[in-house]
Structure formats: C-alpha cells, structure tokens
PDB file of C-alpha atoms in Angstrom:
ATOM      1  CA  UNK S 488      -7.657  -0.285 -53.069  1.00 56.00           C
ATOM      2  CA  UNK S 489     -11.611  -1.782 -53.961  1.00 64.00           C
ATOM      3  CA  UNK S 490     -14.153   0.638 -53.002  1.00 71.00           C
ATOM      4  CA  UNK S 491     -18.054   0.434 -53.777  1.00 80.00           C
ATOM      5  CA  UNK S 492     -19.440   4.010 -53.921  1.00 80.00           C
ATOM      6  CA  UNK S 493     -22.448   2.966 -54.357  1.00 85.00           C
ATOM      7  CA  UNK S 494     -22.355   0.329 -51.432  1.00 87.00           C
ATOM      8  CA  UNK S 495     -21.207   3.340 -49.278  1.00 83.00           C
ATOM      9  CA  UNK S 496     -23.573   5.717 -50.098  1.00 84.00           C
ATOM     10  CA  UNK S 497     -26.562   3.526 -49.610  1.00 88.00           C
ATOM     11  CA  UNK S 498     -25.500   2.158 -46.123  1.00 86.00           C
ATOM     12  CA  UNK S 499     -24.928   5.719 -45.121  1.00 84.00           C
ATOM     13  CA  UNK S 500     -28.439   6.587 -46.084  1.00 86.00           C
ATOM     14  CA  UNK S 501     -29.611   3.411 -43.859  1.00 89.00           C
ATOM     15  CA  UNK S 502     -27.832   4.488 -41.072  1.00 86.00           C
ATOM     16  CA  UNK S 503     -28.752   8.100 -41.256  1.00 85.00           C
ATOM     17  CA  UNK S 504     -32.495   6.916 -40.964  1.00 88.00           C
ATOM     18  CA  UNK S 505     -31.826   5.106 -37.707  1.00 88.00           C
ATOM     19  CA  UNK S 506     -29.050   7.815 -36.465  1.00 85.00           C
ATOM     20  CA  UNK S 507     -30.208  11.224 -37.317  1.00 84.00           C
ATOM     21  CA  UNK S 508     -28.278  13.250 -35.502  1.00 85.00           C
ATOM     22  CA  UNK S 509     -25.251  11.498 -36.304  1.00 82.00           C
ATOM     23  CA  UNK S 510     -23.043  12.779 -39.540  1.00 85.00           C
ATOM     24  CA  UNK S 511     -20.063  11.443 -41.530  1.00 86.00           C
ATOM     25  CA  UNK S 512     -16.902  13.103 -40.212  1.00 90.00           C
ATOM     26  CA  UNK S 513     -14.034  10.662 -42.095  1.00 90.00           C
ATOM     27  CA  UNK S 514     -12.970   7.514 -42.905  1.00 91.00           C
ATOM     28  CA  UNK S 515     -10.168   4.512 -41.787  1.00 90.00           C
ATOM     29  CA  UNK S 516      -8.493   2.260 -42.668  1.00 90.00           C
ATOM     30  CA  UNK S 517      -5.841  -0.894 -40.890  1.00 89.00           C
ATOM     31  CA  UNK S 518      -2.727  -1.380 -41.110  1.00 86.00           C
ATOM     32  CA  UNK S 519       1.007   0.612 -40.918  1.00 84.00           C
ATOM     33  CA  UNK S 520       0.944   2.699 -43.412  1.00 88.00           C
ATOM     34  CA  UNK S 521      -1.201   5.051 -45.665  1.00 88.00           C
ATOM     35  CA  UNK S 522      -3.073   2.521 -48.400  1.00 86.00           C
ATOM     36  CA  UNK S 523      -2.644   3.210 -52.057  1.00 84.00           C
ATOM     37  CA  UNK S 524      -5.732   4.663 -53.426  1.00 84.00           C
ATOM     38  CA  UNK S 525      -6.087   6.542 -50.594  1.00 87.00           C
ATOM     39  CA  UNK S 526      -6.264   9.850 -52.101  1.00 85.00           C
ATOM     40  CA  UNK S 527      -9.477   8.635 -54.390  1.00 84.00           C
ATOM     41  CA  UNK S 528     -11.529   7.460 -51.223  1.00 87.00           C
ATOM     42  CA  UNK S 529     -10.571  10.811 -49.530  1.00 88.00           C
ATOM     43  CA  UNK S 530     -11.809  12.548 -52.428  1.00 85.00           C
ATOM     44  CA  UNK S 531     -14.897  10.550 -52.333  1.00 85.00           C
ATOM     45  CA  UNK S 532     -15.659  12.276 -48.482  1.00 87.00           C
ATOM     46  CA  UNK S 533     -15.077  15.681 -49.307  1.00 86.00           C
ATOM     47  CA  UNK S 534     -18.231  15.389 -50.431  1.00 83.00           C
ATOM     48  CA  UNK S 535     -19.921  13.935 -47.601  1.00 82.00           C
ATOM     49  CA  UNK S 536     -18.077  16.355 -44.710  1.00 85.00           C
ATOM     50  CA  UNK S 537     -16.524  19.528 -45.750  1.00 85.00           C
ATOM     51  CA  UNK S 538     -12.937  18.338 -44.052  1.00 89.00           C
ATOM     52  CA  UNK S 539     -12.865  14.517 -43.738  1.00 91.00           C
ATOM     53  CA  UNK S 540     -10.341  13.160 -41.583  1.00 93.00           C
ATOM     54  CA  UNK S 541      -8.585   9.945 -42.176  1.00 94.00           C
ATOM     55  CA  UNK S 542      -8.198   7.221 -39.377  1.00 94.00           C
ATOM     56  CA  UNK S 543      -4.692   4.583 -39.325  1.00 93.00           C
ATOM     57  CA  UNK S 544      -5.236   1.884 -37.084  1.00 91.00           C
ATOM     58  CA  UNK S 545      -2.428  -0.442 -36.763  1.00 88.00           C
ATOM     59  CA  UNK S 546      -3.838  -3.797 -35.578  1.00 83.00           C
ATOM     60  CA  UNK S 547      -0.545  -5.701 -36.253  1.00 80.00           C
ATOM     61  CA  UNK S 548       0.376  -4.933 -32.460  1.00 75.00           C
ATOM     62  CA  UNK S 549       4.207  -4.747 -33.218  1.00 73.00           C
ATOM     63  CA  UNK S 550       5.097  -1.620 -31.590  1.00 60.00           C
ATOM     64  CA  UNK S 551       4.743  -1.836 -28.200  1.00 64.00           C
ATOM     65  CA  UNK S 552       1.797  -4.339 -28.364  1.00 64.00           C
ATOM     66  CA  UNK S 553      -0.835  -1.784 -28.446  1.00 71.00           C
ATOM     67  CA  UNK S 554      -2.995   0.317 -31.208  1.00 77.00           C
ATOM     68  CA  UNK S 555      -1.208   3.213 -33.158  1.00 86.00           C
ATOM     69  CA  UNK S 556      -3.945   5.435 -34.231  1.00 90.00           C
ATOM     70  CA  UNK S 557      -2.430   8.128 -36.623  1.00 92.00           C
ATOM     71  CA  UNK S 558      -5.204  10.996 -37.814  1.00 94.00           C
ATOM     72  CA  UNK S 559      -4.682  12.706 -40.994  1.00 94.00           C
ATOM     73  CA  UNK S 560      -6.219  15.578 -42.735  1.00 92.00           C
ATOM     74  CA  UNK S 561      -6.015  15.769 -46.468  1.00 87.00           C
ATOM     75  CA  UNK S 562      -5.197  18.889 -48.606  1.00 82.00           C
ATOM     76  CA  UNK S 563      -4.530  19.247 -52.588  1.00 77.00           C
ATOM     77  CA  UNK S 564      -1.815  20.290 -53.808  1.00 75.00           C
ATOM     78  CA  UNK S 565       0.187  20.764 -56.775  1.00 67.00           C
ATOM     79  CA  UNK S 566      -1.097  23.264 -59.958  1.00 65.00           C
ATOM     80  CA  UNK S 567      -4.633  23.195 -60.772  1.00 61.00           C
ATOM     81  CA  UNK S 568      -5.365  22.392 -64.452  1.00 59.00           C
ATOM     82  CA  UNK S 569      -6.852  25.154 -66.280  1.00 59.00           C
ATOM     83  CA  UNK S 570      -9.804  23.121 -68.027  1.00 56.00           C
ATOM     84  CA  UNK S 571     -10.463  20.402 -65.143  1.00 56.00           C
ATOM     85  CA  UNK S 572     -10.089  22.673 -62.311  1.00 53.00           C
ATOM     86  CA  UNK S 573      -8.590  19.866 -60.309  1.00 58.00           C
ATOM     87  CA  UNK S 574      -5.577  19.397 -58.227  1.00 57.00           C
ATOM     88  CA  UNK S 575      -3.018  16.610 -58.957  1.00 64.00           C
ATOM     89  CA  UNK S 576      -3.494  14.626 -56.109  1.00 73.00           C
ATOM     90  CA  UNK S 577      -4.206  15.196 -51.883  1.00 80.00           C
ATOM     91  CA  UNK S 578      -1.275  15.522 -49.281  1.00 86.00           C
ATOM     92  CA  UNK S 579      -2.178  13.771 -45.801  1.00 90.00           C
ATOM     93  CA  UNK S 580      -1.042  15.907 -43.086  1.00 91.00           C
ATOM     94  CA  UNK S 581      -0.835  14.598 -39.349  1.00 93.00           C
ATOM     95  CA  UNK S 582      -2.929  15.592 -36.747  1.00 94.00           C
ATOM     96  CA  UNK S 583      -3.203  15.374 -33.431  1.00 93.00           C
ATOM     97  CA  UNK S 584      -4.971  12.783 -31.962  1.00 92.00           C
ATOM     98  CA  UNK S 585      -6.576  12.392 -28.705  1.00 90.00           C
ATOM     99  CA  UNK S 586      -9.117   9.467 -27.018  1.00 86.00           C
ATOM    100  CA  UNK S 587     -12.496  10.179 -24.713  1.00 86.00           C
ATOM    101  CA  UNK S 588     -14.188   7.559 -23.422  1.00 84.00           C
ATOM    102  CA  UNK S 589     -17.069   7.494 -21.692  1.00 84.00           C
ATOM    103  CA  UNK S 590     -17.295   5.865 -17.806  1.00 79.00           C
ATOM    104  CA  UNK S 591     -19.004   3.930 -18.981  1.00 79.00           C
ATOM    105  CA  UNK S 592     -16.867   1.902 -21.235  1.00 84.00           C
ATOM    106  CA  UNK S 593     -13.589   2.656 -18.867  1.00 81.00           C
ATOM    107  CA  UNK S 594     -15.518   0.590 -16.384  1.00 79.00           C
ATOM    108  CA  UNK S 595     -16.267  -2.162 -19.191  1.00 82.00           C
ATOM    109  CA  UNK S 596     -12.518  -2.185 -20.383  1.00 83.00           C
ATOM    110  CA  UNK S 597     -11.372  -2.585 -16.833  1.00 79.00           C
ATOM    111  CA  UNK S 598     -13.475  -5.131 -16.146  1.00 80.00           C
ATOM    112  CA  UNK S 599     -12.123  -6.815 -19.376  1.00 82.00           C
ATOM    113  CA  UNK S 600      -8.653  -6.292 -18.584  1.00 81.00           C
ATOM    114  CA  UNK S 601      -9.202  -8.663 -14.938  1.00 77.00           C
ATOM    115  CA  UNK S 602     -10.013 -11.115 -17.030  1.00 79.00           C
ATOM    116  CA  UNK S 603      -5.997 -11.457 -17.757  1.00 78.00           C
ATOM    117  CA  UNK S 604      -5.094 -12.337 -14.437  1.00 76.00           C
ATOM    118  CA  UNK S 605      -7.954 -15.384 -14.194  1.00 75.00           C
ATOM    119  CA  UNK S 606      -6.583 -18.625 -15.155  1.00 77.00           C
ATOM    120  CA  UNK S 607      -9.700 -19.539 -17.716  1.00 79.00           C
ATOM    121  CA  UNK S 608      -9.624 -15.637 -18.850  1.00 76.00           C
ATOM    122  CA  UNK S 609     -13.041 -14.831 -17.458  1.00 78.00           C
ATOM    123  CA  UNK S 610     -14.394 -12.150 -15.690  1.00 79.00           C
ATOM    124  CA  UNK S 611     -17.851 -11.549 -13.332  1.00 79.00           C
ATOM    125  CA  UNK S 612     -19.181  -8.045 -12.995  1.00 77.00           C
ATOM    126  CA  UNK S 613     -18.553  -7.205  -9.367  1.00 74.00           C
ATOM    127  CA  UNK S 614     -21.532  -6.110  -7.278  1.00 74.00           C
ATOM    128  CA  UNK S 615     -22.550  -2.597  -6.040  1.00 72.00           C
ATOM    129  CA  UNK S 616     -20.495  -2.788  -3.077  1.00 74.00           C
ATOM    130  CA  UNK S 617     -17.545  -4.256  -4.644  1.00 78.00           C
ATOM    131  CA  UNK S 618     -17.668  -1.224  -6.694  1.00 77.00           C
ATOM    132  CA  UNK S 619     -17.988   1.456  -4.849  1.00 79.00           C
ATOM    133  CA  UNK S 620     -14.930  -0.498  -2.690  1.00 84.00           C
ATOM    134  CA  UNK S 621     -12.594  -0.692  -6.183  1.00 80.00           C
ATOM    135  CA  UNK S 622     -13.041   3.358  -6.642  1.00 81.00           C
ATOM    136  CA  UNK S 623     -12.541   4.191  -2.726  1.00 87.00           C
ATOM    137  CA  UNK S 624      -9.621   1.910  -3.274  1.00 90.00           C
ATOM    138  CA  UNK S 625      -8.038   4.022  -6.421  1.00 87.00           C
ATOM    139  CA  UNK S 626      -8.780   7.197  -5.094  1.00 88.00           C
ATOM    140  CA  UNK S 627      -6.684   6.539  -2.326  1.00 92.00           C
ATOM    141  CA  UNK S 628      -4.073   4.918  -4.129  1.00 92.00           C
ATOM    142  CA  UNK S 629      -3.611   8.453  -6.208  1.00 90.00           C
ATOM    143  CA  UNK S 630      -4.401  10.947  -3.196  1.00 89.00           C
ATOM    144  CA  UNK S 631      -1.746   9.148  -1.904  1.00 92.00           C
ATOM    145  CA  UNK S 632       0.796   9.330  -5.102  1.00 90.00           C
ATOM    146  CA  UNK S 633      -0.502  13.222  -5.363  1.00 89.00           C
ATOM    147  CA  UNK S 634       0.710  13.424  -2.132  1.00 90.00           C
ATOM    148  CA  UNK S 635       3.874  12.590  -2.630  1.00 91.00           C
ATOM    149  CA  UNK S 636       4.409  14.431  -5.301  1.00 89.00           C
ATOM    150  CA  UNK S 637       3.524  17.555  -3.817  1.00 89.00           C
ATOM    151  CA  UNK S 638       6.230  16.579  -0.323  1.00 90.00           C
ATOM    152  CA  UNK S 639       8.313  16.114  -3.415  1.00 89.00           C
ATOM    153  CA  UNK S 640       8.377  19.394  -4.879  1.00 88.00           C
ATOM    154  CA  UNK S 641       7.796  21.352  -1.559  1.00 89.00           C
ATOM    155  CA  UNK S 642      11.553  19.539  -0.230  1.00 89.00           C
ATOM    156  CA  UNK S 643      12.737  20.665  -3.631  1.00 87.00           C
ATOM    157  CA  UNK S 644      13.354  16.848  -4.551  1.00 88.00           C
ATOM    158  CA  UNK S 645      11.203  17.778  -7.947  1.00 86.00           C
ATOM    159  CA  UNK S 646      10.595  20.708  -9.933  1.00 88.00           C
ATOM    160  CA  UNK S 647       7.546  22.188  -9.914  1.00 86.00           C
ATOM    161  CA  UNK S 648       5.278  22.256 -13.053  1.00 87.00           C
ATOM    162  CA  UNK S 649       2.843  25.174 -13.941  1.00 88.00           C
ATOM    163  CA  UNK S 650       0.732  22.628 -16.374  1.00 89.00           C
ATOM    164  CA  UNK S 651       0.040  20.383 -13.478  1.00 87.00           C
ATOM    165  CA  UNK S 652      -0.185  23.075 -10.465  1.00 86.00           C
ATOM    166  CA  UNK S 653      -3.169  25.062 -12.751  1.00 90.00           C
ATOM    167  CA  UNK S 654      -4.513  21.185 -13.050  1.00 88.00           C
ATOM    168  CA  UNK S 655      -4.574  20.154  -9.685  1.00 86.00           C
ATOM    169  CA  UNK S 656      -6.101  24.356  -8.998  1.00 87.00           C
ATOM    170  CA  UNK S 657      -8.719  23.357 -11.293  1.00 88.00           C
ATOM    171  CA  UNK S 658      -9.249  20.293  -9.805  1.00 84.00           C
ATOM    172  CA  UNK S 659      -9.509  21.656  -6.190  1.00 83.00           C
ATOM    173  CA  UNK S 660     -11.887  24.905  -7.227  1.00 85.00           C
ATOM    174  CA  UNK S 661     -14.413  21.909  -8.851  1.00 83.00           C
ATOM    175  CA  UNK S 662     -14.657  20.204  -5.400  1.00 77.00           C
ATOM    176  CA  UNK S 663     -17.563  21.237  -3.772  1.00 76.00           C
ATOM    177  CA  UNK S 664     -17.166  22.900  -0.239  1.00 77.00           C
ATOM    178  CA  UNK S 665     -19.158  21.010   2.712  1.00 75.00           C
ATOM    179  CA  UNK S 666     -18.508  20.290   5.794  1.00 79.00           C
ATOM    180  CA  UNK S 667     -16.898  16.891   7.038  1.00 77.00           C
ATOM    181  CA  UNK S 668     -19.581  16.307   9.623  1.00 81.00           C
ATOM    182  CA  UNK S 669     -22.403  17.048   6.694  1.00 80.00           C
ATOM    183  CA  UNK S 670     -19.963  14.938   4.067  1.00 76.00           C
ATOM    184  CA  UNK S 671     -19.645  11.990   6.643  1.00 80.00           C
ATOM    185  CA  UNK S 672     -23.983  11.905   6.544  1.00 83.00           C
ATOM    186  CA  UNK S 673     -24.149  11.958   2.822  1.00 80.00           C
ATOM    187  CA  UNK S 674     -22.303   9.091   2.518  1.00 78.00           C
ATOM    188  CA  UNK S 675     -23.542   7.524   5.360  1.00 82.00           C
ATOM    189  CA  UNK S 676     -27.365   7.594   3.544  1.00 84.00           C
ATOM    190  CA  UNK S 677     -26.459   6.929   0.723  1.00 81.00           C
ATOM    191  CA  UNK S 678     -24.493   3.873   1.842  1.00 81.00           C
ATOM    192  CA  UNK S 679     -28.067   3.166   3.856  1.00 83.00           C
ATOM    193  CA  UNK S 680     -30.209   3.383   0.636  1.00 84.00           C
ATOM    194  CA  UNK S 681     -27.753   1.298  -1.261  1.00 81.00           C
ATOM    195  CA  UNK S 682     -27.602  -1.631   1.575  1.00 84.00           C
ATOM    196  CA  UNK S 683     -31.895  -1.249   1.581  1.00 87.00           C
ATOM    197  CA  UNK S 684     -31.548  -1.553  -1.973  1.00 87.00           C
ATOM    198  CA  UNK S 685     -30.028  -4.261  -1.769  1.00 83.00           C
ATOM    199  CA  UNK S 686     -32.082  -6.242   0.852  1.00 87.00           C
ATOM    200  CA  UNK S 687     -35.293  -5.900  -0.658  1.00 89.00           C
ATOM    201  CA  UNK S 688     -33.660  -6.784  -4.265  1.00 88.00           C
ATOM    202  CA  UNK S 689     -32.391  -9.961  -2.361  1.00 87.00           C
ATOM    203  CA  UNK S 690     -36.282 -10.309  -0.886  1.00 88.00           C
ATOM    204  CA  UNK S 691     -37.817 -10.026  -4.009  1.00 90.00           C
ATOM    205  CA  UNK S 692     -35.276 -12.927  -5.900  1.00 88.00           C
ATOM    206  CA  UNK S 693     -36.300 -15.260  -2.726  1.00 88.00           C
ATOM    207  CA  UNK S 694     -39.747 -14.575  -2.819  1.00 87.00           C
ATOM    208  CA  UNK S 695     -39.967 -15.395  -6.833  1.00 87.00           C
ATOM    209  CA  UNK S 696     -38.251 -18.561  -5.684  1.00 85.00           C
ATOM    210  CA  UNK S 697     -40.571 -19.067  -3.177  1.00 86.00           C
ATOM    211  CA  UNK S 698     -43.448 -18.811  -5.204  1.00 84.00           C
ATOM    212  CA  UNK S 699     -42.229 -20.810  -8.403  1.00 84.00           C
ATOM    213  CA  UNK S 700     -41.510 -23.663  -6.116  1.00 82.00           C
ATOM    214  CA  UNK S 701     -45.344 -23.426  -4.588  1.00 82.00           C
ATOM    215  CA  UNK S 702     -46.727 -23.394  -8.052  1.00 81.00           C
ATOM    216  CA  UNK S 703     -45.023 -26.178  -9.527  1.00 75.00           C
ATOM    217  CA  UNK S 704     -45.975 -28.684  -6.419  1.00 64.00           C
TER     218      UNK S 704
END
C-alpha cells in the first residue's frame, strides 16, 4: 500500500481552514478485505485522533448486490521492545456499525431509486403536493402493517416483543396530544398556505413571462 504523508497532512490542513469544526476521526479503504500496509496508515492516525477507526467498503457488489461496510478499531499488541518502546504490529478488531442519514438525503436516495423503474433511468423531483401525497401515502401503508401486527399478537398468532412494545411506547408518548377537531384545522391551513403558495409562485412565473415577451416586441 502507497501512501503520501505529506500529501495527507497538507490537504487536511486545507480542509480544516474551510471546515473548522470538523476533525479527523479515521480512515477507509475499498475492497473485501483488510489491505496490506494497513497497520502503517493506522499508525499514521493515531496521531491525528486519539482512536482512529478504520472504514471497509466493499464496492465489488458480490454479496447480495449491496455495500458491506465493516468498521474496525485498531489495538497493539504483542511485547513492547525495551529500547523502541513500540509494539510489533496493530490488531483490527470489529465494531459495530450503524448508518444515519439525514431527511434530507433519504428523500434524495428515494428519489434516485424511481429512477429504476423509468425506461430512460430518469427521474423529476415531484412537486409540493406530490410530496406531501407520497408521505400520507407511506404512513398509511405502515399504520396499516403496525396494525396488523398488533391484531397479530393480541389473537396470539405472534409473540409479543418487549424491544418493539417499549418502541412503539416511545413512539406514542412523542406524539403530541390535540384534539381531532383542532388537528383537522392545522392541516387544513397549512394545506391553505401551501395551495396560496403555490398560486402566487405560479403568478409570479406568468407575469415574468408576460413581461419578457412585452420587452422584447
């Protein structure tokens, strides 16, 4: 494995100017398995974070056609020398690993993954309505799966689980408590401001037509 400290270091800096809040937390690398050389770039981190953490990404898309992200955190081992003061080498051990997105780019990669179904494999971001119409739509579609599942377990056709019943408590206790009629009104106005919204954006494009087509006569 090639690795320019020096490139490293100095790119680092550049990005710390422009990023300032953000710091070095590990490294990666692509492919199956752990790279040779491995050990010497981890090294090279410990002195940038106090416990870097080492990234696998397998882009090969063999195993189940999807990323395998593996996390590792490295540890010496073996018997230190007396005069060097130095450990024989670093021992990756697994760690868990977990993914957070942002709604942001869930909303992005959804979009993205509609473009599978098109014949020409291209997407258009929907408009405001057609949003707010896509998540009505899937939080029906799992009220009505949660539903289920809880007929399911009251019959006795499923076991109950104490993970997911202090989920779905949590869940519940973070839903605010209004009334339907005063519920029904929110929506309703804010449905209202989104349709004015809307009109007067749809005013101003036809006006800006309007007047570009005065001008250039």
């Amino acid at each position: 494995a090639l690795y320019n400290v020096d490139y490293a270091s100095t790119m680092a800096s550049f990005y710390r100017k422009v990023n300032s809040t953000q710091t070095t937390v590990g490294w990666y690398s692509t492919g199956s398995d752990i790279i040779s050389g491995a050990n010497l770039i981890h090294e090279f981190y410990t002195h940038e974070t106090r416990n870097p953490v080492y990234i696998l990404v397998d882009t090969s898309l063999k195993n189940d056609s999807s990323f395998q992200i593996k996390a590792y955190m490295g540890a010496p081992f073996g018997i230190k020398d007396k005069d060097k003061l130095k450990s024989h080498g670093t021992i990756f051990t697994p760690i868990p690993v977990r993914i957070v997105t942002y709604d942001e780019e869930k909303s992005a990669i959804d979009l993205f993954q509609g473009g599978k179904f098109s014949k020409n494999f291209q997407v258009k971001p929907p408009g405001e309505l057609d949003q707010v119409q896509v998540a009505l739509d899937k939080l029906l579609f799992m009220l009505k799966h949660l539903t289920a599942y809880i007929d399911d377990i009251l019959s006795g056709k499923k076991l109950s689980d104490p993970k997911i019943g202090r989920m779905l408590m949590n869940l519940i206790n973070t839903v605010p408590r209004v009334d339907a009629k005063d519920l029904e009104n929110m929506v309703n106005t804010s449905m209202n401001d989104l349709l004015m919204i809307q009109y007067l954006s749809q005013a101003v494009k036809a006006q800006l037509v309007l007047n570009e087509k005065l001008t250039s006569t």
